[in-house]
C-alpha atoms as an extended CHARMM CRD file, in Angstrom:
* protein
*
       213  EXT
         1         1  ILE       CA            -36.2270000000       19.1380000000       18.2150000000  PROA      1               0.0000000000
         2         2  ARG       CA            -33.3430000000       21.9780000000       16.9140000000  PROA      2               0.0000000000
         3         3  VAL       CA            -30.0910000000       23.1570000000       18.5380000000  PROA      3               0.0000000000
         4         4  LEU       CA            -29.7170000000       27.0410000000       18.3760000000  PROA      4               0.0000000000
         5         5  VAL       CA            -26.1610000000       27.8550000000       19.1480000000  PROA      5               0.0000000000
         6         6  GLU       CA            -25.5130000000       32.0940000000       19.6390000000  PROA      6               0.0000000000
         7         7  LYS       CA            -22.0050000000       34.0330000000       20.3620000000  PROA      7               0.0000000000
         8         8  GLY       CA            -22.3770000000       37.3170000000       19.7450000000  PROA      8               0.0000000000
         9         9  ASP       CA            -24.1380000000       38.1430000000       16.7090000000  PROA      9               0.0000000000
        10        10  SER       CA            -24.0710000000       34.9960000000       15.0580000000  PROA      10              0.0000000000
        11        11  ARG       CA            -26.9310000000       32.0480000000       15.5440000000  PROA      11              0.0000000000
        12        12  TYR       CA            -26.1290000000       28.7180000000       14.0430000000  PROA      12              0.0000000000
        13        13  TYR       CA            -29.3980000000       26.2140000000       14.0390000000  PROA      13              0.0000000000
        14        14  TYR       CA            -28.9640000000       22.8340000000       13.9890000000  PROA      14              0.0000000000
        15        15  SER       CA            -31.3750000000       20.2110000000       13.0560000000  PROA      15              0.0000000000
        16        16  LEU       CA            -31.5370000000       16.7460000000       15.2790000000  PROA      16              0.0000000000
        17        17  THR       CA            -31.9940000000       14.3080000000       12.3490000000  PROA      17              0.0000000000
        18        18  HSD       CA            -28.9930000000       12.4020000000       13.1630000000  PROA      18              0.0000000000
        19        19  ASP       CA            -27.6820000000       10.5260000000       16.1250000000  PROA      19              0.0000000000
        20        20  GLU       CA            -25.3810000000       13.5510000000       16.3850000000  PROA      20              0.0000000000
        21        21  GLU       CA            -22.8400000000       12.7780000000       19.1990000000  PROA      21              0.0000000000
        22        22  SER       CA            -21.5540000000       16.6180000000       19.3450000000  PROA      22              0.0000000000
        23        23  ILE       CA            -22.5040000000       20.1540000000       17.9180000000  PROA      23              0.0000000000
        24        24  PRO       CA            -19.6640000000       22.3590000000       17.1920000000  PROA      24              0.0000000000
        25        25  LEU       CA            -18.4580000000       25.3750000000       18.9100000000  PROA      25              0.0000000000
        26        26  GLN       CA            -16.7530000000       26.8320000000       16.0040000000  PROA      26              0.0000000000
        27        27  LEU       CA            -16.4450000000       30.5490000000       16.5080000000  PROA      27              0.0000000000
        28        28  GLY       CA            -13.5460000000       30.6570000000       18.7280000000  PROA      28              0.0000000000
        29        29  LYS       CA            -13.2300000000       31.6220000000       22.6010000000  PROA      29              0.0000000000
        30        30  GLY       CA            -15.7900000000       33.1560000000       24.5520000000  PROA      30              0.0000000000
        31        31  SER       CA            -19.2800000000       32.8850000000       25.7440000000  PROA      31              0.0000000000
        32        32  TYR       CA            -21.7210000000       30.3620000000       24.0240000000  PROA      32              0.0000000000
        33        33  ASP       CA            -25.5760000000       30.6590000000       24.4500000000  PROA      33              0.0000000000
        34        34  VAL       CA            -27.1080000000       26.9230000000       23.5380000000  PROA      34              0.0000000000
        35        35  LYS       CA            -30.8770000000       26.1970000000       23.5400000000  PROA      35              0.0000000000
        36        36  ILE       CA            -32.8380000000       23.3990000000       22.7170000000  PROA      36              0.0000000000
        37        37  LEU       CA            -35.6750000000       24.1220000000       20.7710000000  PROA      37              0.0000000000
        38        38  GLU       CA            -38.9400000000       22.1300000000       19.6830000000  PROA      38              0.0000000000
        39        39  ASN       CA            -41.3800000000       23.1160000000       17.2200000000  PROA      39              0.0000000000
        40        40  ILE       CA            -44.7570000000       24.1150000000       17.9540000000  PROA      40              0.0000000000
        41        41  SER       CA            -46.0060000000       25.0320000000       14.2330000000  PROA      41              0.0000000000
        42        42  GLY       CA            -44.7580000000       25.9830000000       10.9870000000  PROA      42              0.0000000000
        43        43  ASN       CA            -41.9870000000       28.3770000000       12.0740000000  PROA      43              0.0000000000
        44        44  ARG       CA            -42.7480000000       28.6190000000       15.8470000000  PROA      44              0.0000000000
        45        45  TYR       CA            -40.4490000000       27.0280000000       18.3970000000  PROA      45              0.0000000000
        46        46  LYS       CA            -39.9470000000       26.8750000000       21.8420000000  PROA      46              0.0000000000
        47        47  VAL       CA            -37.1630000000       26.8350000000       24.2330000000  PROA      47              0.0000000000
        48        48  LEU       CA            -36.8170000000       23.2020000000       26.1340000000  PROA      48              0.0000000000
        49        49  GLU       CA            -33.5070000000       23.9980000000       27.8170000000  PROA      49              0.0000000000
        50        50  LYS       CA            -30.8300000000       26.6150000000       27.7150000000  PROA      50              0.0000000000
        51        51  LYS       CA            -27.3990000000       26.7000000000       28.7620000000  PROA      51              0.0000000000
        52        52  THR       CA            -24.2040000000       29.3590000000       28.8410000000  PROA      52              0.0000000000
        53        53  LEU       CA            -20.9970000000       28.0030000000       28.0810000000  PROA      53              0.0000000000
        54        54  ASN       CA            -17.6560000000       29.7660000000       28.3300000000  PROA      54              0.0000000000
        55        55  LEU       CA            -15.0480000000       28.6940000000       26.1000000000  PROA      55              0.0000000000
        56        56  LYS       CA            -11.6490000000       29.5030000000       27.2680000000  PROA      56              0.0000000000
        57        57  GLU       CA             -9.2510000000       27.7320000000       24.6940000000  PROA      57              0.0000000000
        58        58  PHE       CA            -10.0600000000       27.4660000000       21.1030000000  PROA      58              0.0000000000
        59        59  ASN       CA             -7.7400000000       25.3210000000       18.5800000000  PROA      59              0.0000000000
        60        60  GLU       CA             -8.9020000000       26.0510000000       15.2200000000  PROA      60              0.0000000000
        61        61  LYS       CA             -7.3940000000       22.9170000000       13.8020000000  PROA      61              0.0000000000
        62        62  GLU       CA             -8.9780000000       20.6120000000       16.4320000000  PROA      62              0.0000000000
        63        63  THR       CA            -12.1320000000       22.1460000000       15.6230000000  PROA      63              0.0000000000
        64        64  PHE       CA            -12.0590000000       21.1870000000       12.1570000000  PROA      64              0.0000000000
        65        65  LEU       CA            -10.7350000000       17.6070000000       12.1390000000  PROA      65              0.0000000000
        66        66  VAL       CA            -13.7590000000       16.0540000000       14.2120000000  PROA      66              0.0000000000
        67        67  SER       CA            -17.3060000000       14.5390000000       13.4900000000  PROA      67              0.0000000000
        68        68  ALA       CA            -20.1000000000       17.1890000000       13.9290000000  PROA      68              0.0000000000
        69        69  GLN       CA            -23.3630000000       18.1440000000       12.0380000000  PROA      69              0.0000000000
        70        70  PRO       CA            -23.0580000000       18.8580000000        9.0740000000  PROA      70              0.0000000000
        71        71  VAL       CA            -19.7920000000       16.9420000000        8.4990000000  PROA      71              0.0000000000
        72        72  VAL       CA            -20.4450000000       13.6430000000       10.0280000000  PROA      72              0.0000000000
        73        73  TRP       CA            -18.0260000000       10.3930000000        9.4690000000  PROA      73              0.0000000000
        74        74  GLU       CA            -16.9220000000        7.6340000000       11.6620000000  PROA      74              0.0000000000
        75        75  LYS       CA            -13.3490000000        6.5830000000       12.3490000000  PROA      75              0.0000000000
        76        76  ASN       CA            -13.3180000000        3.1390000000       10.5860000000  PROA      76              0.0000000000
        77        77  GLY       CA            -16.6240000000        3.9570000000        8.3620000000  PROA      77              0.0000000000
        78        78  GLN       CA            -16.9820000000        3.7650000000        4.6050000000  PROA      78              0.0000000000
        79        79  VAL       CA            -16.2330000000        7.7830000000        4.4150000000  PROA      79              0.0000000000
        80        80  SER       CA            -12.7840000000        7.1620000000        6.1480000000  PROA      80              0.0000000000
        81        81  LYS       CA            -11.7990000000        3.9430000000        4.4760000000  PROA      81              0.0000000000
        82        82  LEU       CA            -12.6260000000        5.0510000000        1.0340000000  PROA      82              0.0000000000
        83        83  ALA       CA            -10.6650000000        8.1730000000        1.9480000000  PROA      83              0.0000000000
        84        84  LYS       CA             -7.3940000000        5.9600000000        3.3580000000  PROA      84              0.0000000000
        85        85  GLU       CA             -7.5470000000        3.6350000000        0.5020000000  PROA      85              0.0000000000
        86        86  LEU       CA             -7.4840000000        6.4340000000       -2.4050000000  PROA      86              0.0000000000
        87        87  THR       CA             -4.6650000000        7.9860000000       -0.4580000000  PROA      87              0.0000000000
        88        88  LYS       CA             -2.4860000000        5.0440000000        0.8650000000  PROA      88              0.0000000000
        89        89  ASP       CA              0.6350000000        5.4750000000       -1.5090000000  PROA      89              0.0000000000
        90        90  LEU       CA              0.7200000000        9.2450000000       -0.5060000000  PROA      90              0.0000000000
        91        91  THR       CA              2.7120000000       11.1460000000        2.2440000000  PROA      91              0.0000000000
        92        92  ASN       CA              1.8680000000       14.8160000000        1.2150000000  PROA      92              0.0000000000
        93        93  ASP       CA             -1.3380000000       16.6950000000        2.2410000000  PROA      93              0.0000000000
        94        94  LYS       CA             -1.7320000000       18.6930000000       -0.5620000000  PROA      94              0.0000000000
        95        95  ASP       CA             -1.3140000000       15.2750000000       -2.9960000000  PROA      95              0.0000000000
        96        96  LYS       CA             -4.0020000000       13.8630000000       -0.7670000000  PROA      96              0.0000000000
        97        97  VAL       CA             -6.2830000000       16.3530000000       -0.8100000000  PROA      97              0.0000000000
        98        98  LYS       CA             -5.8880000000       16.5530000000       -4.9070000000  PROA      98              0.0000000000
        99        99  VAL       CA             -6.5000000000       12.7440000000       -4.8970000000  PROA      99              0.0000000000
       100       100  VAL       CA             -9.8320000000       12.9570000000       -2.7810000000  PROA      100             0.0000000000
       101       101  TYR       CA            -10.7920000000       15.8150000000       -4.9530000000  PROA      101             0.0000000000
       102       102  ASP       CA            -10.6280000000       14.2190000000       -8.2690000000  PROA      102             0.0000000000
       103       103  TYR       CA            -12.6550000000       11.5470000000       -6.7930000000  PROA      103             0.0000000000
       104       104  LEU       CA            -15.4310000000       13.5550000000       -6.0960000000  PROA      104             0.0000000000
       105       105  VAL       CA            -15.3760000000       15.8890000000       -9.0500000000  PROA      105             0.0000000000
       106       106  LYS       CA            -15.1120000000       12.8340000000      -11.3110000000  PROA      106             0.0000000000
       107       107  ASN       CA            -17.3200000000       10.8430000000       -9.6210000000  PROA      107             0.0000000000
       108       108  VAL       CA            -20.1640000000       12.5670000000       -8.0520000000  PROA      108             0.0000000000
       109       109  VAL       CA            -22.9400000000       14.4560000000      -10.4070000000  PROA      109             0.0000000000
       110       110  TYR       CA            -25.1980000000       17.0220000000       -9.3090000000  PROA      110             0.0000000000
       111       111  ASP       CA            -28.6990000000       16.0020000000       -8.3260000000  PROA      111             0.0000000000
       112       112  TYR       CA            -30.7390000000       19.0480000000      -10.0470000000  PROA      112             0.0000000000
       113       113  ASN       CA            -34.3030000000       17.5480000000       -8.7940000000  PROA      113             0.0000000000
       114       114  LYS       CA            -32.7460000000       16.9240000000       -5.4240000000  PROA      114             0.0000000000
       115       115  ILE       CA            -32.8470000000       20.7100000000       -4.3000000000  PROA      115             0.0000000000
       116       116  SER       CA            -36.8620000000       21.0180000000       -4.6510000000  PROA      116             0.0000000000
       117       117  ARG       CA            -37.7370000000       17.9460000000       -2.6890000000  PROA      117             0.0000000000
       118       118  ILE       CA            -35.4600000000       19.1400000000        0.6660000000  PROA      118             0.0000000000
       119       119  ASP       CA            -36.4480000000       21.8050000000        3.2430000000  PROA      119             0.0000000000
       120       120  ASP       CA            -34.5500000000       23.8500000000        5.9160000000  PROA      120             0.0000000000
       121       121  ASN       CA            -34.1430000000       20.7800000000        8.2720000000  PROA      121             0.0000000000
       122       122  TYR       CA            -31.4710000000       19.1340000000        5.5390000000  PROA      122             0.0000000000
       123       123  VAL       CA            -28.5260000000       17.5640000000        6.7340000000  PROA      123             0.0000000000
       124       124  PRO       CA            -26.3350000000       15.8840000000        4.1350000000  PROA      124             0.0000000000
       125       125  ASN       CA            -25.8820000000       11.9610000000        4.6800000000  PROA      125             0.0000000000
       126       126  ASN       CA            -22.3570000000       11.3570000000        3.3800000000  PROA      126             0.0000000000
       127       127  LEU       CA            -22.8730000000        7.3790000000        3.2330000000  PROA      127             0.0000000000
       128       128  GLU       CA            -25.9600000000        8.2970000000        1.1570000000  PROA      128             0.0000000000
       129       129  THR       CA            -23.6450000000       10.3450000000       -1.5330000000  PROA      129             0.0000000000
       130       130  LEU       CA            -21.3650000000        7.8950000000       -1.6250000000  PROA      130             0.0000000000
       131       131  ARG       CA            -24.1440000000        5.1160000000       -2.3120000000  PROA      131             0.0000000000
       132       132  THR       CA            -25.6480000000        7.3300000000       -5.2750000000  PROA      132             0.0000000000
       133       133  LEU       CA            -22.9300000000        9.1680000000       -6.1760000000  PROA      133             0.0000000000
       134       134  SER       CA            -24.9840000000       12.1960000000       -6.5690000000  PROA      134             0.0000000000
       135       135  GLY       CA            -26.1230000000       15.0850000000       -4.6680000000  PROA      135             0.0000000000
       136       136  ILE       CA            -26.4850000000       19.2320000000       -4.0720000000  PROA      136             0.0000000000
       137       137  CYS       CA            -23.4080000000       21.5890000000       -3.0820000000  PROA      137             0.0000000000
       138       138  TYR       CA            -24.1110000000       21.0520000000        0.4830000000  PROA      138             0.0000000000
       139       139  ASP       CA            -23.4020000000       17.1130000000        0.1400000000  PROA      139             0.0000000000
       140       140  TYR       CA            -20.2210000000       17.7280000000       -2.1640000000  PROA      140             0.0000000000
       141       141  SER       CA            -18.8280000000       20.0820000000        0.1300000000  PROA      141             0.0000000000
       142       142  SER       CA            -20.0750000000       17.4150000000        3.4410000000  PROA      142             0.0000000000
       143       143  LEU       CA            -18.2690000000       14.6650000000        1.6910000000  PROA      143             0.0000000000
       144       144  LEU       CA            -15.0520000000       16.3160000000        1.1170000000  PROA      144             0.0000000000
       145       145  ALA       CA            -14.6990000000       17.6240000000        4.1870000000  PROA      145             0.0000000000
       146       146  ALA       CA            -15.6120000000       14.0590000000        6.4340000000  PROA      146             0.0000000000
       147       147  MET       CA            -12.9730000000       12.6660000000        3.9010000000  PROA      147             0.0000000000
       148       148  LEU       CA            -10.2200000000       15.0490000000        4.4260000000  PROA      148             0.0000000000
       149       149  ARG       CA            -10.9910000000       15.2780000000        8.1390000000  PROA      149             0.0000000000
       150       150  SER       CA            -10.6910000000       11.3490000000        8.3690000000  PROA      150             0.0000000000
       151       151  LEU       CA             -6.8020000000       11.8420000000        7.1550000000  PROA      151             0.0000000000
       152       152  ASP       CA             -5.9620000000       14.5340000000        9.7560000000  PROA      152             0.0000000000
       153       153  ILE       CA             -6.5180000000       17.4490000000        7.2590000000  PROA      153             0.0000000000
       154       154  PRO       CA             -8.4530000000       20.4570000000        8.5930000000  PROA      154             0.0000000000
       155       155  THR       CA            -11.3120000000       21.0910000000        6.5150000000  PROA      155             0.0000000000
       156       156  LYS       CA            -14.1560000000       23.6210000000        6.8090000000  PROA      156             0.0000000000
       157       157  LEU       CA            -17.7840000000       23.3550000000        5.1830000000  PROA      157             0.0000000000
       158       158  VAL       CA            -18.4310000000       27.0760000000        4.0540000000  PROA      158             0.0000000000
       159       159  LYS       CA            -21.9110000000       29.0060000000        3.2690000000  PROA      159             0.0000000000
       160       160  GLY       CA            -22.6010000000       31.8430000000        1.3520000000  PROA      160             0.0000000000
       161       161  TYR       CA            -22.2560000000       33.3390000000       -2.3080000000  PROA      161             0.0000000000
       162       162  ALA       CA            -19.8560000000       32.8420000000       -5.1480000000  PROA      162             0.0000000000
       163       163  ASP       CA            -19.7510000000       35.4100000000       -8.0720000000  PROA      163             0.0000000000
       164       164  GLU       CA            -21.0840000000       33.0840000000      -10.7660000000  PROA      164             0.0000000000
       165       165  LEU       CA            -23.8780000000       31.8380000000       -8.8610000000  PROA      165             0.0000000000
       166       166  SER       CA            -26.8810000000       33.2190000000       -8.0260000000  PROA      166             0.0000000000
       167       167  THR       CA            -28.1420000000       30.9730000000       -5.4370000000  PROA      167             0.0000000000
       168       168  TYR       CA            -26.9830000000       30.3000000000       -1.5230000000  PROA      168             0.0000000000
       169       169  HSD       CA            -23.7940000000       27.7380000000       -2.0920000000  PROA      169             0.0000000000
       170       170  ALA       CA            -21.9900000000       25.5860000000        0.0030000000  PROA      170             0.0000000000
       171       171  TRP       CA            -18.1040000000       24.8870000000       -0.7440000000  PROA      171             0.0000000000
       172       172  ASN       CA            -14.8890000000       23.9950000000        1.4780000000  PROA      172             0.0000000000
       173       173  GLU       CA            -11.8550000000       25.7500000000        2.9700000000  PROA      173             0.0000000000
       174       174  VAL       CA             -9.0260000000       23.1140000000        3.5840000000  PROA      174             0.0000000000
       175       175  LEU       CA             -5.6010000000       23.6120000000        5.5720000000  PROA      175             0.0000000000
       176       176  ILE       CA             -2.8020000000       23.2640000000        3.0600000000  PROA      176             0.0000000000
       177       177  ASP       CA              1.0550000000       23.9890000000        4.0510000000  PROA      177             0.0000000000
       178       178  GLY       CA             -0.4300000000       26.2930000000        6.8000000000  PROA      178             0.0000000000
       179       179  ASN       CA             -3.0990000000       28.1000000000        4.5500000000  PROA      179             0.0000000000
       180       180  TRP       CA             -6.6820000000       27.6640000000        4.5910000000  PROA      180             0.0000000000
       181       181  VAL       CA             -7.5920000000       27.8220000000        0.7690000000  PROA      181             0.0000000000
       182       182  ILE       CA            -10.9230000000       27.2820000000       -1.1700000000  PROA      182             0.0000000000
       183       183  ILE       CA            -11.9280000000       24.6030000000       -2.9750000000  PROA      183             0.0000000000
       184       184  ASP       CA            -15.1490000000       24.2160000000       -4.7760000000  PROA      184             0.0000000000
       185       185  THR       CA            -15.9230000000       20.3260000000       -5.9990000000  PROA      185             0.0000000000
       186       186  THR       CA            -19.8410000000       20.8720000000       -7.0730000000  PROA      186             0.0000000000
       187       187  TYR       CA            -18.4730000000       23.7550000000       -9.2710000000  PROA      187             0.0000000000
       188       188  ASP       CA            -15.5480000000       22.0240000000      -10.7160000000  PROA      188             0.0000000000
       189       189  ALA       CA            -17.6990000000       18.9370000000      -11.1900000000  PROA      189             0.0000000000
       190       190  ALA       CA            -19.6470000000       20.7030000000      -13.9660000000  PROA      190             0.0000000000
       191       191  TYR       CA            -16.7910000000       21.8910000000      -15.5890000000  PROA      191             0.0000000000
       192       192  TYR       CA            -15.2300000000       18.5190000000      -15.4250000000  PROA      192             0.0000000000
       193       193  GLN       CA            -18.3580000000       16.7960000000      -16.9800000000  PROA      193             0.0000000000
       194       194  ALA       CA            -18.1000000000       19.5280000000      -19.7490000000  PROA      194             0.0000000000
       195       195  GLY       CA            -14.8480000000       18.3250000000      -20.6370000000  PROA      195             0.0000000000
       196       196  ILE       CA            -13.0740000000       21.5590000000      -19.1450000000  PROA      196             0.0000000000
       197       197  GLU       CA            -10.1210000000       21.6580000000      -16.6680000000  PROA      197             0.0000000000
       198       198  ILE       CA             -9.9650000000       24.0550000000      -14.0000000000  PROA      198             0.0000000000
       199       199  GLU       CA             -7.6060000000       25.0530000000      -11.3390000000  PROA      199             0.0000000000
       200       200  MET       CA             -8.6780000000       23.1550000000       -8.0180000000  PROA      200             0.0000000000
       201       201  ILE       CA             -7.6030000000       26.1150000000       -5.7750000000  PROA      201             0.0000000000
       202       202  LYS       CA            -10.2060000000       28.8680000000       -5.9780000000  PROA      202             0.0000000000
       203       203  SER       CA             -9.7130000000       33.1820000000       -5.6140000000  PROA      203             0.0000000000
       204       204  GLU       CA            -11.2340000000       34.2810000000       -2.2410000000  PROA      204             0.0000000000
       205       205  SER       CA            -12.3990000000       37.4430000000       -4.2700000000  PROA      205             0.0000000000
       206       206  VAL       CA            -14.8240000000       34.9230000000       -5.6740000000  PROA      206             0.0000000000
       207       207  TYR       CA            -16.2720000000       33.7760000000       -2.5410000000  PROA      207             0.0000000000
       208       208  ASN       CA            -18.4150000000       35.7110000000        0.1570000000  PROA      208             0.0000000000
       209       209  LYS       CA            -18.4330000000       33.4080000000        3.1240000000  PROA      209             0.0000000000
       210       210  ILE       CA            -21.4210000000       33.8340000000        5.4070000000  PROA      210             0.0000000000
       211       211  ARG       CA            -21.1910000000       30.8240000000        7.9140000000  PROA      211             0.0000000000
       212       212  GLU       CA            -18.4280000000       27.8350000000        8.1020000000  PROA      212             0.0000000000
       213       213  TYR       CA            -18.6830000000       24.5300000000       10.0080000000  PROA      213             0.0000000000
């Protein structure tokens, strides 16, 4: 079963592999077509149900604070507890972001074998990423977003392309001091493990955003 969310020329697919409580409508005010799809065979799907929703109000900050695929977290769950423990002595959002960023960069390692074992239906499991301390870019960016959202810091999971990478990639945009800034924990973890220091906030010119969640 999949959910297809359409708004204008934008189409977002969500695979129902978790006990989802919500699917995001993150494309601003306006009319959305939402379809429930059932796989028939291969890449063929049939529409089980369709509904048109008119979103009259849109709050960007609130949209990127909630738990919704592919950024799933629980208020009193392990992800939020860890985030709060890491930042318990901090009051400034930028300092909190840096501490959570450092934790992921220094502790989570890239799983080079995983990318060959997953398919288009893959959805990050943040509890599994914390348990194994390993994952792919999708896992890094989902976990960072979940931890920061649990601290009431609006965070996007973004997919697209980066200049120095040849494959489809995932990273984050975080709202700090009123500005959305780019953070790439996957990229920076590789540099950290190589003993190279690198700046947390990236240049927009290096990244080409295709989708955001």
